[in-house]
Coordinates of C-alpha atoms and ligand atoms in Angstrom, one line a residue:
X1 CA 11.0 -28.2 -33.3
X2 CA 9.5 -24.9 -32.5
X3 CA 10.5 -21.7 -34.3
X4 CA 10.8 -18.6 -34.8
X5 CA 6.8 -16.9 -34.0
X6 CA 5.6 -13.4 -34.1
X7 CA 2.8 -13.0 -31.5
X8 CA 0.9 -9.0 -31.0
X9 CA 0.6 -7.2 -27.5
X10 CA -2.3 -7.4 -25.3
X11 CA -4.4 -4.4 -26.7
X12 CA -3.3 -2.2 -23.3
X13 CA 0.2 -3.4 -23.7
X14 CA 0.2 -1.3 -26.9
X15 CA -1.1 1.7 -25.7
X16 CA 1.2 2.0 -23.3
X17 CA 4.0 1.5 -25.4
X18 CA 2.9 4.1 -27.8
X19 CA 2.7 6.3 -24.7
X20 CA 6.0 5.7 -23.8
X21 CA 7.8 5.4 -26.5
X22 CA 5.8 9.0 -28.4
X23 CA 5.4 11.2 -25.0
X24 CA 8.5 12.9 -23.3
X25 CA 9.7 11.6 -20.5
X26 CA 11.1 13.6 -18.2
X27 CA 13.3 10.8 -16.2
X28 CA 14.3 8.3 -18.9
X29 CA 16.5 7.2 -16.5
X30 CA 14.7 5.2 -14.5
X31 CA 14.6 1.9 -17.1
X32 CA 17.8 0.7 -15.6
X33 CA 16.3 1.2 -11.9
X34 CA 13.2 -2.0 -13.6
X35 CA 15.4 -4.2 -15.5
X36 CA 17.7 -4.3 -11.8
X37 CA 14.9 -4.7 -10.0
X38 CA 13.1 -7.3 -12.0
X39 CA 16.9 -9.0 -12.6
X40 CA 17.2 -8.5 -8.3
X41 CA 13.8 -10.2 -8.4
X42 CA 14.9 -13.4 -10.5
X43 CA 18.1 -14.1 -8.6
X44 CA 15.4 -13.7 -5.4
X45 CA 13.3 -16.2 -7.0
X46 CA 16.3 -18.8 -7.9
X47 CA 17.8 -18.9 -4.3
X48 CA 14.2 -19.8 -3.0
X49 CA 14.2 -22.3 -5.5
X50 CA 17.4 -23.2 -4.7
X51 CA 17.2 -24.4 -0.9
X52 CA 14.5 -27.4 -2.3
X53 CA 16.9 -27.8 -5.4
X54 CA 20.7 -27.0 -4.7
X55 CA 21.9 -28.2 -8.1
X56 CA 20.1 -25.3 -9.2
X57 CA 23.0 -23.3 -7.8
X58 CA 25.9 -25.6 -7.4
X59 CA 27.0 -25.0 -11.3
X60 CA 26.9 -21.1 -11.0
X61 CA 27.1 -20.3 -7.5
X62 CA 27.8 -16.2 -7.5
X63 CA 24.7 -14.7 -8.0
X64 CA 24.7 -11.4 -9.2
X65 CA 23.9 -9.0 -11.8
X66 CA 25.9 -7.9 -14.7
X67 CA 25.5 -4.0 -16.7
X68 CA 28.0 -3.7 -20.5
X69 CA 27.9 -1.3 -22.7
X70 CA 29.5 -1.2 -26.1
X71 CA 29.7 3.4 -27.5
X72 CA 30.0 2.2 -31.0
X73 CA 27.6 -0.4 -31.1
X74 CA 25.4 1.8 -28.7
X75 CA 24.0 -0.3 -26.8
X76 CA 23.8 -2.2 -23.3
X77 CA 22.8 -4.6 -21.5
X78 CA 21.7 -6.0 -18.5
X79 CA 22.6 -9.5 -17.4
X80 CA 21.7 -12.1 -14.4
X81 CA 22.1 -15.6 -13.4
X82 CA 18.6 -15.8 -11.8
X83 CA 15.7 -18.3 -12.2
X84 CA 15.3 -16.5 -16.1
X85 CA 12.1 -17.4 -18.7
X86 CA 10.7 -20.3 -20.3
X87 CA 9.0 -19.3 -23.3
X88 CA 6.3 -19.7 -22.5
X89 CA 6.9 -17.4 -19.3
X90 CA 8.3 -14.3 -21.8
X91 CA 5.1 -14.9 -24.3
X92 CA 2.7 -14.7 -20.6
X93 CA 5.1 -11.5 -18.9
X94 CA 6.9 -10.0 -21.6
X95 CA 3.6 -9.1 -24.2
X96 CA 0.1 -10.4 -23.1
X97 CA -0.1 -10.0 -19.2
X98 CA -0.3 -6.6 -18.2
X99 CA 1.3 -6.6 -14.9
X100 CA 0.0 -4.9 -11.6
X101 CA 1.6 -1.8 -12.2
X102 CA 0.3 -1.3 -15.5
X103 CA -3.3 -2.4 -14.8
X104 CA -3.5 0.4 -12.6
X105 CA -1.1 2.8 -14.7
X106 CA -3.9 2.3 -17.8
X107 CA -6.5 2.8 -15.4
X108 CA -5.9 6.8 -14.8
X109 CA -5.3 7.3 -18.2
X110 CA -7.1 10.9 -19.0
X111 CA -6.7 11.0 -22.6
X112 CA -4.4 14.5 -22.3
X113 CA -1.2 14.0 -24.1
X114 CA 0.6 15.9 -21.3
X115 CA -0.9 15.1 -18.2
X116 CA -0.4 11.4 -19.2
X117 CA 3.1 12.0 -19.4
X118 CA 3.5 13.6 -16.2
X119 CA 1.5 10.1 -14.8
X120 CA 3.7 7.5 -16.3
X121 CA 6.7 9.6 -14.3
X122 CA 4.6 8.3 -11.1
X123 CA 3.6 4.8 -12.1
X124 CA 6.8 3.6 -14.4
X125 CA 6.1 0.3 -15.8
X126 CA 8.7 -2.3 -15.3
X127 CA 9.5 -4.2 -18.5
X128 CA 8.7 -2.0 -21.3
X129 CA 10.4 1.3 -19.5
X130 CA 13.1 -0.3 -21.8
X131 CA 11.4 1.3 -25.0
X132 CA 12.1 4.8 -23.0
X133 CA 15.5 4.7 -24.6
X134 CA 15.4 1.6 -26.4
X135 CA 13.9 1.5 -30.7
X136 CA 14.9 -2.3 -30.0
X137 CA 15.5 -5.0 -27.2
X138 CA 16.4 -8.3 -27.0
X139 CA 16.0 -10.2 -24.2
X140 CA 17.9 -14.1 -24.1
X141 CA 16.8 -16.0 -21.4
X142 CA 17.0 -19.6 -20.0
X143 CA 15.1 -21.0 -17.3
X144 CA 16.7 -22.7 -14.4
X145 CA 17.5 -26.2 -14.6
X146 CA 16.5 -26.5 -18.2
X147 CA 18.4 -26.8 -21.8
X148 CA 16.7 -24.5 -23.8
X149 CA 17.0 -20.8 -24.4
X150 CA 14.6 -18.5 -25.9
X151 CA 15.4 -15.0 -28.3
X152 CA 12.6 -12.8 -27.4
X153 CA 12.6 -9.4 -29.4
X154 CA 10.4 -6.4 -30.3
X155 CA 11.1 -2.9 -31.3
X156 CA 7.9 -1.9 -29.2
X157 CA 5.5 -1.1 -31.8
X158 CA 2.7 -4.1 -32.5
X159 CA 4.5 -7.4 -31.6
X160 CA 7.1 -9.2 -30.8
X161 CA 9.0 -12.3 -31.5
X162 CA 9.9 -15.4 -30.1
X163 CA 12.8 -18.6 -31.1
X164 CA 15.1 -21.0 -29.9
X165 CA 18.5 -19.3 -29.1
X166 CA 21.9 -19.9 -27.3
X167 CA 22.7 -18.9 -24.0
X168 CA 25.5 -20.8 -22.0
X169 CA 24.2 -20.7 -18.6
X170 CA 20.4 -20.1 -16.9
X171 CA 19.2 -16.6 -16.1
X172 CA 18.3 -13.5 -18.2
X173 CA 20.2 -10.9 -20.7
X174 CA 18.5 -7.7 -21.8
X175 CA 20.0 -6.1 -24.5
X176 CA 18.9 -2.7 -25.2
X177 CA 19.4 -0.9 -29.0
X178 CA 19.5 2.8 -27.6
X179 CA 17.8 4.8 -30.1
X180 CA 19.9 7.8 -31.4
X181 CA 19.1 10.2 -28.8
X182 CA 19.5 8.3 -25.9
X183 CA 23.5 7.3 -27.2
X184 CA 24.6 9.3 -23.8
X185 CA 23.7 6.2 -21.5
X186 CA 26.2 4.1 -23.2
X187 CA 29.0 5.5 -21.1
X188 CA 30.4 3.9 -17.9
X189 CA 30.4 7.5 -15.9
X190 CA 26.7 7.9 -16.8
X191 CA 25.5 4.4 -16.0
X192 CA 27.7 3.7 -12.5
X193 CA 26.1 7.2 -11.2
X194 CA 22.5 5.6 -12.4
X195 CA 23.6 2.5 -10.4
X196 CA 24.2 4.2 -6.9
X197 CA 21.5 6.8 -7.1
X198 CA 18.3 4.0 -7.3
X199 CA 19.9 0.3 -7.0
X200 CA 22.7 0.8 -4.4
X201 CA 20.4 -1.0 -1.7
X202 CA 19.8 -4.2 -3.9
X203 CA 21.6 -6.7 -1.9
X204 CA 23.5 -8.5 -4.6
X205 CA 26.5 -7.5 -6.4
X206 CA 26.0 -5.0 -9.6
X207 CA 28.8 -5.7 -11.8
X208 CA 30.8 -3.8 -14.5
X209 CA 33.6 -3.7 -16.4
X210 CA 36.4 -2.5 -14.2
X211 CA 38.0 0.8 -16.1
X212 CA 41.6 0.5 -17.1
X213 CA 43.4 2.8 -14.3
X214 CA 46.2 4.3 -17.2
X215 CA 49.8 3.1 -15.6
X216 CA 51.8 4.7 -18.3
X217 CA 52.9 1.3 -19.0
X218 CA 51.6 0.9 -23.0
X219 CA 52.8 -2.5 -22.9
X220 CA 50.5 -3.0 -19.3
X221 CA 47.6 -1.3 -20.5
X222 CA 47.3 -3.7 -23.8
X223 CA 47.3 -6.6 -21.6
X224 CA 44.4 -5.6 -19.4
X225 CA 42.5 -5.0 -22.1
X226 CA 42.6 -8.2 -23.0
X227 CA 41.7 -9.7 -19.1
X228 CA 38.0 -8.1 -18.7
X229 CA 37.9 -7.5 -15.0
X230 CA 34.6 -6.7 -13.5
X231 CA 34.1 -4.3 -10.1
X232 CA 31.2 -4.0 -7.4
X233 CA 29.4 -0.7 -8.6
X234 CA 27.1 -0.6 -5.3
X235 CA 27.1 -1.5 -1.5
X236 CA 25.6 -4.7 -2.4
X237 CA 24.6 -5.8 1.5
X238 CA 20.5 -6.0 2.2
X239 CA 19.7 -2.4 3.3
X240 CA 17.5 -3.6 6.7
X241 CA 20.9 -4.9 7.7
X242 CA 22.4 -2.2 8.1
X243 CA 22.5 0.4 10.8
X244 CA 19.8 2.8 10.9
X245 CA 21.8 5.9 10.8
X246 CA 24.1 4.9 8.1
X247 CA 20.8 5.2 5.8
X248 CA 19.3 7.5 3.6
X249 CA 16.0 9.1 3.3
X250 CA 16.8 8.6 0.0
X251 CA 17.9 5.1 0.4
X252 CA 15.3 4.6 2.1
X253 CA 12.6 5.6 -0.6
X254 CA 14.4 3.2 -3.0
X255 CA 13.8 0.4 -1.2
X256 CA 10.5 0.9 -1.0
X257 CA 9.6 1.5 -4.1
X258 CA 11.8 -1.8 -5.2
X259 CA 9.6 -3.7 -2.4
X260 CA 6.4 -2.2 -3.1
X261 CA 6.2 -1.8 -6.9
X262 CA 5.0 1.7 -6.4
X263 CA 6.5 4.5 -7.9
X264 CA 5.2 7.1 -5.9
X265 CA 7.6 8.2 -2.3
X266 CA 6.5 6.6 0.7
X267 CA 4.3 8.6 3.9
X268 CA 6.9 7.2 6.4
X269 CA 8.3 3.7 7.3
X270 CA 9.9 2.0 10.9
X271 CA 12.8 0.3 10.4
X272 CA 13.7 -1.9 13.5
X273 CA 15.8 -4.5 14.7
X274 CA 14.5 -7.0 17.5
X275 CA 16.7 -9.2 19.9
X276 CA 16.3 -11.5 22.7
X277 CA 13.4 -14.2 22.5
X278 CA 12.2 -13.3 18.6
X279 CA 15.3 -12.3 16.0
X280 CA 13.6 -10.3 13.4
X281 CA 14.1 -7.3 11.5
X282 CA 11.4 -5.4 10.3
X283 CA 11.4 -2.2 7.6
X284 CA 7.3 -1.1 7.5
X285 CA 6.2 1.8 5.1
X286 CA 3.1 3.6 5.0
X287 CA 2.2 4.1 1.0
X288 CA 1.0 8.1 0.5
X289 CA -1.5 6.3 -2.4
X290 CA -4.0 3.4 -2.1
X291 CA -3.3 0.8 -4.1
X292 CA -6.5 0.2 -7.1
X293 CA -7.3 -3.5 -5.3
X294 CA -7.3 -2.2 -1.3
X295 CA -10.8 -3.2 -1.5
X296 CA -10.5 -6.5 -3.1
X297 CA -10.3 -8.7 0.4
X298 CA -9.1 -12.0 -2.3
X299 CA -5.8 -10.0 -3.4
X300 CA -2.7 -11.0 -2.1
X301 CA -1.0 -8.7 0.6
X302 CA 1.5 -9.0 3.1
X303 CA 5.4 -8.0 3.7
X304 CA 8.2 -10.1 1.3
X305 CA 9.5 -12.5 4.3
X306 CA 13.3 -13.0 4.6
X307 CA 14.8 -15.7 6.8
X308 CA 18.5 -15.2 7.7
X309 CA 18.4 -12.7 4.3
X310 CA 17.5 -15.2 2.1
X311 CA 14.3 -14.2 0.6
X312 CA 11.9 -16.6 0.5
X313 CA 8.0 -15.1 -0.6
X314 CA 6.0 -11.8 -1.2
X315 CA 2.6 -11.5 0.1
X316 CA 3.6 -13.1 3.7
X317 CA 0.1 -11.9 5.1
X318 CA 0.5 -13.4 8.6
X319 CA 2.5 -11.0 9.8
X320 CA -0.3 -7.9 10.2
X321 CA -4.0 -8.1 10.3
X322 CA -6.1 -6.9 7.6
X323 CA -7.3 -4.2 8.7
X324 CA -3.1 -2.9 8.0
X325 CA -2.9 -3.9 4.5
X326 CA -1.7 -1.6 3.3
X327 CA 1.3 -1.4 4.8
X328 CA 4.2 -2.7 2.7
X329 CA 7.7 -3.7 3.7
X330 CA 10.0 -6.9 5.2
X331 CA 10.8 -8.7 8.0
X332 CA 13.4 -10.8 8.0
X333 CA 13.6 -13.7 11.1
X334 CA 16.9 -15.0 12.4
X335 CA 14.5 -18.4 13.8
X336 CA 12.4 -19.4 11.6
X337 CA 13.4 -22.6 9.1
X338 CA 15.1 -22.1 5.8
X339 CA 11.8 -24.3 4.3
X340 CA 9.2 -22.7 6.4
X341 CA 5.8 -22.6 3.8
X342 CA 2.8 -20.5 4.3
X343 CA 1.1 -23.5 6.5
X344 CA 3.6 -23.3 9.1
X345 CA 3.2 -18.9 9.2
X346 CA 0.1 -19.9 10.0
X347 CA -1.1 -20.9 13.7
X348 CA 2.5 -20.8 14.7
X349 CA 2.9 -18.9 18.3
X350 CA 6.2 -17.6 16.9
X351 CA 4.3 -15.7 14.3
X352 CA 1.7 -14.7 16.3
X353 CA 4.6 -12.5 18.5
X354 CA 5.7 -11.2 15.7
X355 CA 2.7 -10.3 14.3
X356 CA 1.2 -8.4 17.6
X357 CA 4.3 -6.5 17.7
X358 CA 4.2 -5.4 14.2
X359 CA 0.7 -4.3 14.6
X360 CA 1.9 -2.1 17.6
X361 CA 5.1 -0.6 15.5
X362 CA 2.5 0.2 12.7
X363 CA -0.2 1.9 14.9
X364 CA 3.0 4.1 17.3
X365 CA 4.0 4.9 13.3
X366 CA 0.6 6.0 13.0
X367 CA 0.3 8.1 16.4
X368 CA 3.8 9.5 15.7
X369 CA 2.7 10.6 12.7
X370 CA -0.6 12.1 14.1
X371 CA 1.1 13.7 16.5
X372 CA 4.3 15.3 14.7
X373 CA 2.6 15.5 11.2
X374 CA -0.8 15.9 11.5
X375 CA -1.1 17.3 8.0
X376 CA 0.7 14.2 6.6
X377 CA -1.9 12.4 8.9
X378 CA -4.6 14.1 7.6
X379 CA -3.7 13.1 4.4
X380 CA -3.1 9.6 5.7
X381 CA -6.7 9.3 6.6
X382 CA -8.4 10.5 3.4
X383 CA -6.4 7.7 1.8
X384 CA -6.7 4.5 4.4
X385 CA -9.2 5.8 6.5
X386 CA -12.1 3.6 5.8
X387 CA -9.6 0.4 6.2
X388 CA -8.3 1.3 9.8
X389 CA -12.1 1.8 10.7
X390 CA -12.5 -1.8 10.4
X391 CA -9.6 -2.2 13.2
X392 CA -11.4 -1.9 16.4
X393 CA -14.0 -5.7 15.4
X394 CA -10.8 -7.2 13.8
X395 CA -8.0 -6.2 16.5
X396 CA -9.8 -5.5 20.0
X397 CA -7.4 -6.0 21.9
X398 CA -5.7 -2.7 20.0
X399 CA -9.3 -1.1 20.3
X400 CA -8.2 2.1 22.5
X401 CA -5.2 2.5 20.3
X402 CA -7.1 2.5 17.0
X403 CA -9.7 4.6 18.5
X404 CA -7.7 7.0 19.1
X405 CA -6.6 7.8 14.8
X406 CA -10.5 7.5 14.2
X407 CA -11.4 10.7 12.9
X408 CA -14.7 12.2 12.2
X409 CA -16.8 14.8 11.1
X410 CA -18.5 17.0 14.0
X411 CA -21.0 19.0 14.4
X412 CA -18.1 21.3 15.5
X413 CA -16.5 21.6 12.5
X414 CA -19.7 22.0 10.2
X415 CA -18.3 20.1 7.1
X416 CA -17.5 17.2 5.6
X417 CA -14.1 16.3 6.6
X418 CA -13.2 13.7 8.5
X419 CA -10.6 15.3 10.8
X420 CA -11.6 15.3 13.9
X421 CA -10.2 12.7 16.9
X422 CA -12.5 11.5 19.5
X423 CA -9.4 13.1 21.7
X424 CA -10.2 16.6 20.7
X425 CA -14.1 16.1 21.2
X426 CA -13.5 15.4 25.0
X427 CA -11.5 18.6 25.1
X428 CA -14.6 20.0 23.9
X429 CA -17.4 18.6 26.1
X430 CA -19.5 20.7 28.7
X431 CA -19.0 20.4 32.0
X432 CA -21.3 17.7 33.4
X433 CA -21.3 15.7 29.5
X434 CA -20.6 12.2 30.3
X435 CA -20.9 10.7 26.8
X436 CA -20.6 11.2 23.0
X437 CA -22.8 11.9 20.9
X438 CA -23.3 11.2 17.3
X439 CA -25.6 11.1 14.9
X440 CA -26.0 8.5 11.5
X441 CA -26.8 9.1 7.8
X442 CA -26.4 7.8 4.5
X443 CA -24.5 10.8 3.7
X444 CA -23.4 13.8 5.3
X445 CA -26.2 16.1 4.1
X446 CA -28.7 13.7 5.5
X447 CA -26.7 13.1 9.0
X448 CA -26.0 16.6 9.7
X449 CA -29.7 17.7 8.8
X450 CA -31.5 15.1 11.4
X451 CA -33.9 16.8 13.3
X452 CA -32.1 14.5 16.4
X453 CA -30.1 17.3 16.2
X454 CA -31.6 20.1 17.1
X455 CA -31.3 20.3 20.2
X456 CA -27.9 19.6 20.3
X457 CA -27.3 22.8 18.9
X458 CA -29.4 24.4 20.7
X459 CA -28.0 23.1 23.8
X460 CA -23.8 23.9 22.3
X461 CA -23.4 20.4 22.7
X462 CA -21.4 18.5 19.6
X463 CA -22.4 15.2 17.9
X464 CA -20.0 13.1 15.8
X465 CA -21.5 12.8 12.3
X466 CA -21.6 9.4 10.9
X467 CA -21.9 9.2 7.6
X468 CA -19.9 6.2 6.1
X469 CA -21.5 2.5 5.5
X470 CA -18.7 1.1 8.2
X471 CA -19.1 3.6 11.1
X472 CA -22.7 2.2 13.0
X473 CA -20.5 -1.2 12.8
X474 CA -17.8 0.9 14.3
X475 CA -19.7 2.1 16.9
X476 CA -20.9 -1.2 18.3
X477 CA -17.4 -2.2 18.1
X478 CA -15.9 0.7 20.0
X479 CA -18.7 1.2 22.6
X480 CA -17.2 3.7 24.6
X481 CA -14.0 5.6 24.4
X482 CA -12.3 6.8 27.4
X483 CA -14.6 5.5 29.7
X484 CA -17.3 7.5 27.8
X485 CA -20.1 5.5 26.4
X486 CA -21.3 6.4 22.3
X487 CA -25.0 6.7 22.5
X488 CA -27.4 7.7 19.3
X489 CA -28.7 10.8 19.1
X490 CA -31.9 9.2 17.8
X491 CA -32.2 6.3 19.8
X492 CA -34.6 5.9 23.2
X493 CA -35.2 8.2 25.6
X494 CA -32.2 11.3 25.2
X495 CA -30.9 11.3 28.8
X496 CA -29.0 14.0 28.5
X497 CA -27.7 13.9 32.0
X498 CA -26.8 16.5 33.9
X499 CA -27.2 18.6 31.1
X500 CA -30.7 18.5 31.0
X501 CA -31.3 21.6 33.9
X502 CA -33.9 21.5 36.1
X503 CA -35.8 24.3 34.7
X504 CA -36.4 22.2 31.3
X505 CA -37.3 18.8 33.3
X506 CA -39.8 20.3 35.1
X507 CA -41.1 22.5 32.0
X508 CA -41.5 18.9 29.8
X509 CA -43.1 17.4 33.0
X510 CA -45.7 19.9 33.0
X511 CA -45.9 20.6 29.3
X512 CA -46.9 16.5 29.5
X513 CA -49.7 17.0 31.3
X514 CA -51.3 20.0 29.9
X515 CA -51.0 18.2 26.1
X516 CA -51.9 14.9 27.4
X517 CA -55.1 14.9 25.3
X518 CA -53.2 16.1 22.1
X519 CA -51.0 13.0 22.6
X520 CA -53.9 10.3 23.5
X521 CA -54.8 11.4 20.0
X522 CA -51.8 11.0 18.1
X523 CA -51.5 7.5 19.5
X524 CA -55.4 6.8 17.8
X525 CA -54.3 7.9 14.8
X526 CA -51.0 6.2 14.4
X527 CA -51.6 3.2 17.1
X528 CA -50.4 0.7 14.5
X529 CA -46.8 1.8 13.4
X530 CA -45.6 3.4 16.3
X531 CA -44.6 1.9 20.1
X532 CA -44.7 4.9 21.8
X533 CA -45.9 8.9 21.5
X534 CA -44.3 11.3 23.7
X535 CA -43.7 15.0 24.6
X536 CA -39.8 15.8 23.7
X537 CA -37.5 18.0 24.2
X538 CA -35.2 16.7 21.1
X539 CA -36.7 19.2 18.9
X540 CA -36.6 23.2 18.6
X541 CA -37.5 23.9 15.1
X542 CA -38.7 20.3 13.7
X543 CA -42.7 19.4 15.1
X544 CA -42.2 15.7 15.2
X545 CA -40.0 12.8 14.8
X546 CA -39.3 9.5 14.7
X547 CA -37.2 8.2 17.3
X548 CA -35.7 4.6 17.5
X549 CA -36.4 2.2 21.0
X550 CA -32.5 2.2 22.4
X551 CA -32.2 -1.5 21.6
X552 CA -33.7 -1.1 17.7
X553 CA -31.1 -1.5 15.0
X554 CA -29.7 1.8 13.3
X555 CA -30.8 2.5 10.0
X556 CA -27.8 1.9 8.7
X557 CA -27.7 -1.5 10.3
X558 CA -31.4 -2.4 9.0
X559 CA -30.1 -1.7 5.9
X560 CA -27.6 -3.9 5.1
X561 CA -29.6 -6.4 6.9
X562 CA -32.1 -5.8 4.2
X563 CA -29.5 -5.8 1.9
X564 CA -28.6 -9.3 3.3
X565 CA -32.1 -10.6 2.3
X566 CA -33.0 -10.5 6.1
Ligands
ADP601 P1 7.4 -6.6 -12.3 O1 8.5 -6.6 -11.4 O2 6.4 -5.6 -11.5 O3 6.7 -8.3 -12.2 P2 8.2 -6.1 -15.0 O4 7.0 -5.6 -16.4 O5 8.8 -5.2 -14.1 O6 6.8 -6.1 -13.9 O7 8.3 -7.8 -15.4 C1 7.5 -8.5 -15.8 C2 7.7 -9.6 -16.2 O8 8.6 -10.3 -16.9 C3 8.4 -10.3 -14.2 O9 7.1 -10.4 -13.2 C4 9.0 -11.2 -14.5 O10 7.9 -12.3 -14.3 C5 9.4 -11.4 -15.6 N1 10.6 -10.9 -15.8 C6 11.5 -9.5 -16.0 N2 12.5 -9.5 -15.8 C7 13.3 -10.2 -15.6 C8 14.3 -11.6 -15.3 N3 15.2 -10.9 -15.7 N4 14.3 -12.6 -15.0 C9 13.0 -13.3 -14.9 N5 12.0 -13.0 -15.3 C10 11.7 -11.5 -15.9
MG602 MG1 10.1 -4.7 -12.3

């Protein structure tokens, strides 16, 4: 028989709680959104578990969240009949293991109280936000399908306790003992407003005790006081099932925060209902900020999958390609079986066609943003451009679409900002130019100072300045854009095609004859080191430069191969 146990919070959690308790929080009310969001997640998990084990649901089938308050006792309680937590779950999730939001938040801390207090507002931190308004929090929970309940309690300082408790049904009840300066929250009107503001999109009913409407009849009012009646205070329909024109931007934004666990607003979104051969509804969001694990390919990612409004799984990664891994959202299918598993999702023609439709949606959404909101798109590019550059290799079919979304630094703008599209470049091409020239370098400075660019500068021909690690790989995948080949300025005989004037060509020929002796001598000296010595018009200021032959690997690819031990 386990008794009461006192355990310490993990160091990071302690740091976080300290900060939360001691720094001013301008937006205290968000604690309720966090607790409701967790309750809703818990109910989703229960619904899913009940697909296999219907008895989990049958004894208490009306899934809901209840919020109660007591003005005298200065408490608020949030209760759900979801999946619940075991003793070990509580120890793990409410004390020792920091969730991803917490880790990311702690990473961005500056040490400056004021700045950090502001940061916390951007991140939010889930369950622990209860301590913004409470100086004591108790959680009583019973995991579905078990008999034992556990009570977790803490004052949000160094430690917490867990001990056996009594609880009639499955689920979790969180009670907040409000701080003296937060008593205002123990109020029906205030709570209803907060729920409508942040949690209206939650698809299950959030109930509160019905406020007695005075009838004038004292007897009747007394009776009404004895029977507690509840009423639903939110809309309680899954947001994506509602018609687009009835959903406000604020509702879309709150829904995004709920599903993404991001505390910033999304950059943009696209909500679509598809009917016909396949029937599904998708709601896809482009975030503003990159998650800290964007570059970790092993991290779970993907859309939240529902089948006929029943939550099936988070992170269904089969619905979008890897290079769109920054997209968040939900997809609700009407024709997948309720018992779909990750295995079924793989190699399923139905999923494949949904995936290609959803991919197009995202690319179209980005194209629209690029056209209509170039400033927003520039921000997007700074955050996710590097990921999008993986696209042409992964998704050959959409190569052209992706190419239009790419942005580069060029000799035209003459700075390192990647803000020029290939269409911009083509629009500026000189008459007779039929290629897209680019220079590669390890960083912007090296690339832009390449001697190979001298002749381009002299002739006023623009070149893309590529300096990201992935760029050479990207160009190799693209090969051409709008029928124009990409040409590395450092490779092969620089054929400027019609851009070379007849005089230039003649001048080179003559000079080559004249300097034949000199060229021979240089060849003698460098004989093992170079393949060929040529007189060229590439350079205008530097006397000589090394040139790779057309079929050689580029400088960056060589480095990549070297690093791989080749
Ligand atoms: P997140 O919701 O981002 O996972 P939170 O800090 O909000 O992070 O919650 C931490 C974890 O605690 C949840 O992932 C869940 O495992 C557990 N939890 C919190 N509230 C509940 C609840 N009402 N029912 C069941 N589990 C819960
Ligand atoms: Mg949460």
